[in-house]
PDB file of C-alpha atoms in Angstrom:
ATOM      1  CA  MET A 139       3.651 -45.505  39.400  1.00 50.00           C
ATOM      2  CA  THR A 140       0.425 -44.999  37.736  1.00 60.00           C
ATOM      3  CA  THR A 141       0.578 -45.880  33.903  1.00 71.00           C
ATOM      4  CA  ARG A 142      -1.451 -42.977  31.503  1.00 78.00           C
ATOM      5  CA  PRO A 143      -3.492 -44.396  29.653  1.00 85.00           C
ATOM      6  CA  ARG A 144      -3.280 -43.682  26.255  1.00 86.00           C
ATOM      7  CA  ARG A 145      -5.820 -40.838  25.740  1.00 88.00           C
ATOM      8  CA  PHE A 146      -3.349 -38.624  27.846  1.00 89.00           C
ATOM      9  CA  TRP A 147      -0.793 -38.796  25.815  1.00 91.00           C
ATOM     10  CA  TRP A 148      -2.399 -37.974  22.614  1.00 93.00           C
ATOM     11  CA  VAL A 149      -4.001 -35.400  24.459  1.00 93.00           C
ATOM     12  CA  THR A 150      -0.634 -33.980  25.183  1.00 94.00           C
ATOM     13  CA  LEU A 151       0.667 -34.782  21.526  1.00 94.00           C
ATOM     14  CA  ALA A 152      -2.562 -32.049  20.617  1.00 95.00           C
ATOM     15  CA  ALA A 153      -1.762 -29.710  22.902  1.00 95.00           C
ATOM     16  CA  VAL A 154       2.148 -29.529  22.728  1.00 96.00           C
ATOM     17  CA  LEU A 155       1.656 -28.813  18.696  1.00 97.00           C
ATOM     18  CA  GLY A 156      -1.135 -26.586  19.126  1.00 96.00           C
ATOM     19  CA  VAL A 157       0.962 -24.373  21.528  1.00 96.00           C
ATOM     20  CA  SER A 158       4.214 -24.460  19.392  1.00 97.00           C
ATOM     21  CA  ALA A 159       2.010 -23.391  16.369  1.00 97.00           C
ATOM     22  CA  THR A 160       0.608 -20.768  17.949  1.00 96.00           C
ATOM     23  CA  LEU A 161       3.286 -19.473  18.974  1.00 96.00           C
ATOM     24  CA  ALA A 162       4.739 -19.785  16.182  1.00 97.00           C
ATOM     25  CA  LEU A 163       1.840 -17.893  14.316  1.00 97.00           C
ATOM     26  CA  GLY A 164       2.747 -14.850  16.728  1.00 96.00           C
ATOM     27  CA  ALA A 165       6.250 -14.496  16.064  1.00 97.00           C
ATOM     28  CA  TRP A 166       5.945 -15.103  12.210  1.00 97.00           C
ATOM     29  CA  GLN A 167       3.440 -12.212  12.465  1.00 96.00           C
ATOM     30  CA  MET A 168       5.826  -9.896  14.569  1.00 96.00           C
ATOM     31  CA  SER A 169       8.474 -10.352  11.860  1.00 96.00           C
ATOM     32  CA  ARG A 170       6.169  -9.202   9.521  1.00 95.00           C
ATOM     33  CA  ALA A 171       5.385  -6.421  11.519  1.00 94.00           C
ATOM     34  CA  ALA A 172       9.378  -5.466  11.710  1.00 95.00           C
ATOM     35  CA  GLN A 173       9.547  -5.967   7.938  1.00 94.00           C
ATOM     36  CA  LYS A 174       7.019  -3.479   7.322  1.00 92.00           C
ATOM     37  CA  LEU A 175       8.229  -0.891   9.631  1.00 92.00           C
ATOM     38  CA  ALA A 176      11.758  -1.569   8.010  1.00 92.00           C
ATOM     39  CA  LEU A 177      10.124  -0.686   4.476  1.00 89.00           C
ATOM     40  CA  GLN A 178       8.691   2.484   6.290  1.00 90.00           C
ATOM     41  CA  ALA A 179      11.763   3.138   7.211  1.00 91.00           C
ATOM     42  CA  ALA A 180      13.409   2.683   4.423  1.00 89.00           C
ATOM     43  CA  ILE A 181      10.849   4.988   2.361  1.00 88.00           C
ATOM     44  CA  GLU A 182      11.204   7.668   5.281  1.00 90.00           C
ATOM     45  CA  ARG A 183      14.898   7.664   4.455  1.00 92.00           C
ATOM     46  CA  ARG A 184      14.527   8.235   0.669  1.00 90.00           C
ATOM     47  CA  GLN A 185      11.845  10.708   1.153  1.00 90.00           C
ATOM     48  CA  ALA A 186      14.224  12.970   3.471  1.00 92.00           C
ATOM     49  CA  SER A 187      17.053  12.349   1.135  1.00 93.00           C
ATOM     50  CA  PRO A 188      17.915  15.121  -1.224  1.00 93.00           C
ATOM     51  CA  PRO A 189      16.243  16.001  -4.680  1.00 94.00           C
ATOM     52  CA  VAL A 190      16.831  14.163  -7.742  1.00 94.00           C
ATOM     53  CA  ASP A 191      17.818  16.265 -10.776  1.00 91.00           C
ATOM     54  CA  GLN A 192      16.395  15.914 -14.118  1.00 91.00           C
ATOM     55  CA  ARG A 193      20.318  14.490 -15.658  1.00 92.00           C
ATOM     56  CA  ALA A 194      20.587  11.878 -12.618  1.00 93.00           C
ATOM     57  CA  LEU A 195      17.198  11.124 -13.053  1.00 93.00           C
ATOM     58  CA  LEU A 196      17.885   9.989 -17.077  1.00 92.00           C
ATOM     59  CA  ALA A 197      21.218   8.818 -16.108  1.00 92.00           C
ATOM     60  CA  ALA A 198      19.077   6.244 -13.316  1.00 90.00           C
ATOM     61  CA  PRO A 199      20.609   2.268 -14.279  1.00 89.00           C
ATOM     62  CA  ASP A 200      17.592   1.503 -12.617  1.00 91.00           C
ATOM     63  CA  LEU A 201      14.916   3.621 -12.096  1.00 91.00           C
ATOM     64  CA  GLY A 202      13.284   1.305  -9.384  1.00 89.00           C
ATOM     65  CA  ASP A 203      15.999   3.034  -6.933  1.00 90.00           C
ATOM     66  CA  LEU A 204      14.577   6.375  -6.808  1.00 93.00           C
ATOM     67  CA  VAL A 205      11.198   5.279  -5.857  1.00 93.00           C
ATOM     68  CA  HIS A 206      10.084   7.894  -3.055  1.00 93.00           C
ATOM     69  CA  ARG A 207      13.051  10.285  -3.352  1.00 95.00           C
ATOM     70  CA  PRO A 208      11.679  14.259  -3.997  1.00 96.00           C
ATOM     71  CA  VAL A 209      12.745  15.124  -7.736  1.00 96.00           C
ATOM     72  CA  VAL A 210      12.626  18.518  -9.280  1.00 97.00           C
ATOM     73  CA  LEU A 211      12.094  18.595 -13.021  1.00 97.00           C
ATOM     74  CA  ARG A 212      12.099  20.968 -15.837  1.00 97.00           C
ATOM     75  CA  GLY A 213       9.782  20.830 -19.133  1.00 97.00           C
ATOM     76  CA  THR A 214       6.602  21.568 -20.808  1.00 98.00           C
ATOM     77  CA  TRP A 215       3.414  20.131 -20.466  1.00 98.00           C
ATOM     78  CA  ALA A 216       1.769  18.143 -23.110  1.00 97.00           C
ATOM     79  CA  ALA A 217      -1.887  19.340 -22.123  1.00 96.00           C
ATOM     80  CA  ARG A 218      -3.598  17.680 -25.113  1.00 95.00           C
ATOM     81  CA  HIS A 219      -2.515  14.332 -23.347  1.00 96.00           C
ATOM     82  CA  THR A 220      -3.895  14.962 -19.874  1.00 97.00           C
ATOM     83  CA  LEU A 221      -6.006  12.516 -18.309  1.00 96.00           C
ATOM     84  CA  PHE A 222      -8.814  12.812 -15.580  1.00 96.00           C
ATOM     85  CA  LEU A 223      -8.575   9.142 -13.271  1.00 95.00           C
ATOM     86  CA  ASP A 224     -12.048   7.842 -11.932  1.00 92.00           C
ATOM     87  CA  ASN A 225     -13.246   7.169  -8.762  1.00 90.00           C
ATOM     88  CA  ARG A 226     -10.393   8.331  -6.341  1.00 93.00           C
ATOM     89  CA  GLN A 227     -10.230   9.552  -3.161  1.00 91.00           C
ATOM     90  CA  MET A 228      -8.550  13.120  -1.725  1.00 92.00           C
ATOM     91  CA  ASN A 229      -9.565  13.475   2.150  1.00 88.00           C
ATOM     92  CA  GLY A 230     -12.774  11.167   1.902  1.00 87.00           C
ATOM     93  CA  LYS A 231     -13.862  12.783  -1.457  1.00 89.00           C
ATOM     94  CA  PRO A 232     -14.384  11.112  -4.428  1.00 90.00           C
ATOM     95  CA  GLY A 233     -13.110  13.227  -7.775  1.00 93.00           C
ATOM     96  CA  PHE A 234     -10.500  13.182 -10.318  1.00 95.00           C
ATOM     97  CA  TYR A 235      -6.793  12.664  -9.797  1.00 96.00           C
ATOM     98  CA  VAL A 236      -5.275  14.924 -13.029  1.00 97.00           C
ATOM     99  CA  VAL A 237      -2.331  12.833 -15.178  1.00 97.00           C
ATOM    100  CA  THR A 238       0.013  14.854 -17.505  1.00 98.00           C
ATOM    101  CA  PRO A 239       2.733  13.411 -19.434  1.00 98.00           C
ATOM    102  CA  LEU A 240       5.843  16.408 -18.909  1.00 98.00           C
ATOM    103  CA  LEU A 241       8.014  16.626 -21.795  1.00 98.00           C
ATOM    104  CA  LEU A 242      11.428  16.914 -19.821  1.00 97.00           C
ATOM    105  CA  GLU A 243      13.753  19.946 -20.678  1.00 96.00           C
ATOM    106  CA  GLY A 244      16.654  19.282 -23.285  1.00 91.00           C
ATOM    107  CA  SER A 245      15.816  16.156 -23.465  1.00 92.00           C
ATOM    108  CA  GLY A 246      13.504  13.202 -25.787  1.00 92.00           C
ATOM    109  CA  ALA A 247      11.831  12.202 -22.648  1.00 96.00           C
ATOM    110  CA  ALA A 248       9.124  12.608 -20.990  1.00 97.00           C
ATOM    111  CA  VAL A 249       7.462  11.361 -17.576  1.00 97.00           C
ATOM    112  CA  LEU A 250       3.501  11.131 -16.269  1.00 97.00           C
ATOM    113  CA  VAL A 251       2.938  13.401 -12.830  1.00 98.00           C
ATOM    114  CA  GLU A 252       0.408  12.832 -10.694  1.00 97.00           C
ATOM    115  CA  ARG A 253      -0.465  16.418 -10.775  1.00 97.00           C
ATOM    116  CA  GLY A 254      -3.426  16.524  -7.866  1.00 97.00           C
ATOM    117  CA  TRP A 255      -7.577  15.572  -7.663  1.00 97.00           C
ATOM    118  CA  VAL A 256      -9.560  17.578  -8.592  1.00 96.00           C
ATOM    119  CA  GLN A 257     -13.897  17.052  -7.653  1.00 93.00           C
ATOM    120  CA  ARG A 258     -16.195  16.080 -10.301  1.00 87.00           C
ATOM    121  CA  ASN A 259     -19.213  17.297 -11.284  1.00 83.00           C
ATOM    122  CA  PHE A 260     -21.641  14.639 -10.499  1.00 79.00           C
ATOM    123  CA  LEU A 261     -24.675  16.091 -12.520  1.00 81.00           C
ATOM    124  CA  GLN A 262     -22.591  15.629 -15.425  1.00 83.00           C
ATOM    125  CA  ARG A 263     -20.576  13.090 -15.511  1.00 77.00           C
ATOM    126  CA  ASP A 264     -18.370  13.282 -18.319  1.00 82.00           C
ATOM    127  CA  ALA A 265     -17.966  17.013 -17.611  1.00 87.00           C
ATOM    128  CA  LEU A 266     -14.203  17.835 -17.640  1.00 91.00           C
ATOM    129  CA  PRO A 267     -13.569  19.775 -14.920  1.00 91.00           C
ATOM    130  CA  ALA A 268     -11.784  23.067 -15.431  1.00 90.00           C
ATOM    131  CA  ILE A 269      -8.069  22.907 -14.409  1.00 94.00           C
ATOM    132  CA  ALA A 270      -5.428  25.465 -15.323  1.00 95.00           C
ATOM    133  CA  THR A 271      -2.035  24.207 -17.743  1.00 96.00           C
ATOM    134  CA  PRO A 272       0.473  26.425 -17.431  1.00 95.00           C
ATOM    135  CA  PRO A 273       1.952  26.662 -20.987  1.00 94.00           C
ATOM    136  CA  GLY A 274       6.018  27.100 -21.329  1.00 96.00           C
ATOM    137  CA  VAL A 275       8.946  25.639 -19.079  1.00 97.00           C
ATOM    138  CA  VAL A 276       7.407  24.888 -15.831  1.00 97.00           C
ATOM    139  CA  GLU A 277       9.091  23.665 -12.903  1.00 96.00           C
ATOM    140  CA  VAL A 278       7.716  20.495 -11.492  1.00 97.00           C
ATOM    141  CA  ARG A 279       8.524  19.060  -7.296  1.00 97.00           C
ATOM    142  CA  GLY A 280       7.455  16.111  -6.327  1.00 97.00           C
ATOM    143  CA  ARG A 281       8.574  12.951  -5.504  1.00 95.00           C
ATOM    144  CA  MET A 282       8.630   9.530  -7.559  1.00 95.00           C
ATOM    145  CA  ALA A 283       5.969   7.014  -7.614  1.00 92.00           C
ATOM    146  CA  PRO A 284       5.266   3.956  -9.161  1.00 90.00           C
ATOM    147  CA  PRO A 285       2.745   4.649 -11.834  1.00 88.00           C
ATOM    148  CA  PRO A 286      -1.147   5.558 -10.365  1.00 87.00           C
ATOM    149  CA  GLY A 287      -2.748   2.436  -9.072  1.00 83.00           C
ATOM    150  CA  LYS A 288      -5.021  -0.051 -10.948  1.00 83.00           C
ATOM    151  CA  LEU A 289      -8.396   0.033  -9.781  1.00 82.00           C
ATOM    152  CA  TYR A 290     -11.610  -2.784 -11.309  1.00 77.00           C
ATOM    153  CA  GLU A 291     -12.485  -1.498 -14.838  1.00 71.00           C
ATOM    154  CA  PHE A 292     -15.320  -2.247 -17.174  1.00 65.00           C
ATOM    155  CA  ALA A 293     -14.436  -3.288 -20.840  1.00 60.00           C
ATOM    156  CA  GLY A 294     -13.648  -0.227 -23.060  1.00 57.00           C
ATOM    157  CA  ALA A 295     -13.177   2.254 -19.731  1.00 59.00           C
ATOM    158  CA  GLY A 296      -9.400   2.896 -20.797  1.00 63.00           C
ATOM    159  CA  ARG A 297     -10.360   5.243 -23.574  1.00 76.00           C
ATOM    160  CA  GLY A 298     -10.749   8.913 -23.969  1.00 86.00           C
ATOM    161  CA  PRO A 299      -9.695  11.915 -20.745  1.00 93.00           C
ATOM    162  CA  ILE A 300     -11.691  10.220 -18.454  1.00 92.00           C
ATOM    163  CA  ARG A 301     -10.497   6.667 -17.058  1.00 92.00           C
ATOM    164  CA  GLN A 302     -10.328   4.198 -14.264  1.00 90.00           C
ATOM    165  CA  ASN A 303      -6.464   3.723 -14.540  1.00 93.00           C
ATOM    166  CA  VAL A 304      -3.889   4.659 -16.982  1.00 92.00           C
ATOM    167  CA  ASP A 305      -1.331   2.070 -17.743  1.00 91.00           C
ATOM    168  CA  LEU A 306       2.636   3.256 -19.260  1.00 93.00           C
ATOM    169  CA  THR A 307       2.387   0.808 -22.212  1.00 93.00           C
ATOM    170  CA  GLN A 308      -0.894   1.709 -23.933  1.00 92.00           C
ATOM    171  CA  LEU A 309      -0.062   5.554 -23.221  1.00 94.00           C
ATOM    172  CA  ARG A 310       3.080   5.517 -25.094  1.00 95.00           C
ATOM    173  CA  ALA A 311       1.496   4.148 -28.157  1.00 94.00           C
ATOM    174  CA  GLU A 312      -1.200   6.069 -28.364  1.00 94.00           C
ATOM    175  CA  THR A 313       0.763   9.552 -27.646  1.00 94.00           C
ATOM    176  CA  GLY A 314       4.113   8.588 -28.641  1.00 96.00           C
ATOM    177  CA  LEU A 315       6.436   9.820 -25.965  1.00 97.00           C
ATOM    178  CA  ALA A 316       9.458   8.280 -24.232  1.00 96.00           C
ATOM    179  CA  LEU A 317       7.595   7.600 -21.068  1.00 97.00           C
ATOM    180  CA  LEU A 318       9.758   6.834 -18.264  1.00 96.00           C
ATOM    181  CA  ASP A 319       8.523   3.460 -16.368  1.00 93.00           C
ATOM    182  CA  LEU A 320       7.934   5.774 -13.526  1.00 93.00           C
ATOM    183  CA  ALA A 321       5.387   8.499 -12.469  1.00 96.00           C
ATOM    184  CA  VAL A 322       6.109  11.698 -10.305  1.00 97.00           C
ATOM    185  CA  GLN A 323       3.564  12.469  -7.525  1.00 96.00           C
ATOM    186  CA  GLN A 324       3.426  16.706  -7.963  1.00 97.00           C
ATOM    187  CA  THR A 325       3.614  18.013  -4.116  1.00 96.00           C
ATOM    188  CA  GLY A 326       3.653  21.323  -3.059  1.00 94.00           C
ATOM    189  CA  PRO A 327       0.325  23.632  -1.830  1.00 95.00           C
ATOM    190  CA  ALA A 328      -3.053  23.557  -3.567  1.00 95.00           C
ATOM    191  CA  SER A 329      -2.341  25.135  -7.617  1.00 95.00           C
ATOM    192  CA  GLU A 330      -3.972  25.433 -10.772  1.00 95.00           C
ATOM    193  CA  GLY A 331      -7.419  23.819  -9.518  1.00 95.00           C
ATOM    194  CA  LEU A 332      -6.034  20.884  -7.849  1.00 97.00           C
ATOM    195  CA  LEU A 333      -5.179  19.474  -4.238  1.00 96.00           C
ATOM    196  CA  ARG A 334      -1.790  17.755  -3.582  1.00 96.00           C
ATOM    197  CA  GLU A 335      -2.827  16.401  -0.160  1.00 93.00           C
ATOM    198  CA  TRP A 336      -2.021  12.948  -1.054  1.00 92.00           C
ATOM    199  CA  PRO A 337      -2.736  10.199   1.273  1.00 83.00           C
ATOM    200  CA  GLN A 338      -0.258   8.298   3.210  1.00 80.00           C
ATOM    201  CA  ALA A 339       0.524   4.872   2.824  1.00 71.00           C
ATOM    202  CA  ALA A 340      -0.064   2.929   6.422  1.00 71.00           C
ATOM    203  CA  THR A 341       2.392   0.316   7.061  1.00 76.00           C
ATOM    204  CA  GLY A 342      -0.736  -1.439   9.368  1.00 83.00           C
ATOM    205  CA  VAL A 343       1.593  -2.951  11.964  1.00 90.00           C
ATOM    206  CA  GLU A 344      -1.114  -2.375  14.765  1.00 92.00           C
ATOM    207  CA  LYS A 345      -2.816  -5.582  12.079  1.00 94.00           C
ATOM    208  CA  HIS A 346       0.203  -8.143  12.961  1.00 95.00           C
ATOM    209  CA  TYR A 347       0.677  -7.119  16.371  1.00 95.00           C
ATOM    210  CA  GLY A 348      -3.627  -7.783  16.895  1.00 96.00           C
ATOM    211  CA  TYR A 349      -3.020 -11.322  15.796  1.00 96.00           C
ATOM    212  CA  ALA A 350       0.134 -11.633  17.247  1.00 96.00           C
ATOM    213  CA  PHE A 351      -1.760 -11.169  20.396  1.00 96.00           C
ATOM    214  CA  GLN A 352      -4.588 -13.236  19.321  1.00 97.00           C
ATOM    215  CA  TRP A 353      -2.431 -16.664  18.440  1.00 96.00           C
ATOM    216  CA  TRP A 354      -0.448 -15.983  21.737  1.00 96.00           C
ATOM    217  CA  ALA A 355      -4.073 -15.381  23.770  1.00 97.00           C
ATOM    218  CA  LEU A 356      -4.621 -18.646  22.298  1.00 97.00           C
ATOM    219  CA  SER A 357      -1.280 -20.532  22.975  1.00 96.00           C
ATOM    220  CA  ALA A 358      -1.800 -19.281  26.387  1.00 97.00           C
ATOM    221  CA  LEU A 359      -5.838 -20.759  26.909  1.00 97.00           C
ATOM    222  CA  ILE A 360      -4.642 -24.736  24.960  1.00 95.00           C
ATOM    223  CA  ALA A 361      -1.638 -24.316  27.736  1.00 95.00           C
ATOM    224  CA  LEU A 362      -4.213 -23.482  30.331  1.00 96.00           C
ATOM    225  CA  LEU A 363      -7.309 -26.169  29.338  1.00 95.00           C
ATOM    226  CA  TYR A 364      -4.590 -28.701  28.719  1.00 93.00           C
ATOM    227  CA  VAL A 365      -3.724 -28.138  32.614  1.00 93.00           C
ATOM    228  CA  TRP A 366      -7.695 -27.971  33.580  1.00 92.00           C
ATOM    229  CA  PHE A 367      -8.297 -30.981  32.136  1.00 91.00           C
ATOM    230  CA  GLN A 368      -5.251 -33.375  32.129  1.00 88.00           C
ATOM    231  CA  PHE A 369      -4.076 -32.501  36.419  1.00 88.00           C
ATOM    232  CA  ILE A 370      -6.555 -29.705  38.351  1.00 88.00           C
ATOM    233  CA  ALA A 371      -9.949 -31.328  37.133  1.00 84.00           C
ATOM    234  CA  PRO A 372      -9.247 -34.863  37.903  1.00 81.00           C
ATOM    235  CA  ARG A 373      -7.819 -34.412  41.389  1.00 80.00           C
ATOM    236  CA  ARG A 374     -10.994 -32.065  42.478  1.00 76.00           C
ATOM    237  CA  LYS A 375     -13.015 -35.346  41.347  1.00 72.00           C
ATOM    238  CA  VAL A 376     -11.334 -37.987  43.633  1.00 63.00           C
ATOM    239  CA  PRO A 377     -13.301 -38.500  47.264  1.00 64.00           C
ATOM    240  CA  HIS A 378     -11.353 -36.685  50.406  1.00 58.00           C
ATOM    241  CA  ALA A 379     -10.884 -39.630  52.812  1.00 52.00           C
TER     242      ALA A 379
END
């Protein structure tokens, strides 16, 4: 019986560890893809549920449970508190997201509404675009959403009607409004000078599938190289009688 050299066992151990690690990493990437698909399915179920009305919104014990739900609200615009969030894109074009607090009818609460997108004046960067803000009671249809995502901003960029970001705590202090901790992303056709073709969040599962394939391909390569150099190549070197 041939005794294997110590080097053989070290190489074998390294190959087993390498194959095990890459198989596990590929499986982890597939589990991440499954998690994101489950999350997307949950979002789609919420989006397909009946709209939340004003009473249900104000009575909700946890506003986070309403994210992505459709909503129908009535109230009046706090037009003087309208903000223009800079460097926001729609259909690949940079411009402003326009946000205005909506004073909810029959209550002392308000909700920040992402009303839509408008292109900015690049020749006069401090010029506010012309948008229409109807007076009186309006009905707003949309979906519940977290506050607008934050972008990098320089010091001092958080004041005035044109801003990089909006912070609800700061806005409450500025306006004195009882803003809810969620926002509403208004939906529907373009109106009031605003587009509402909101980008849809991508799940990114293709990225995880790609990573899983790479890890499993590396696992197969380690196994093939081990078999080749430890078993096939040595036999090819043995001289024939």
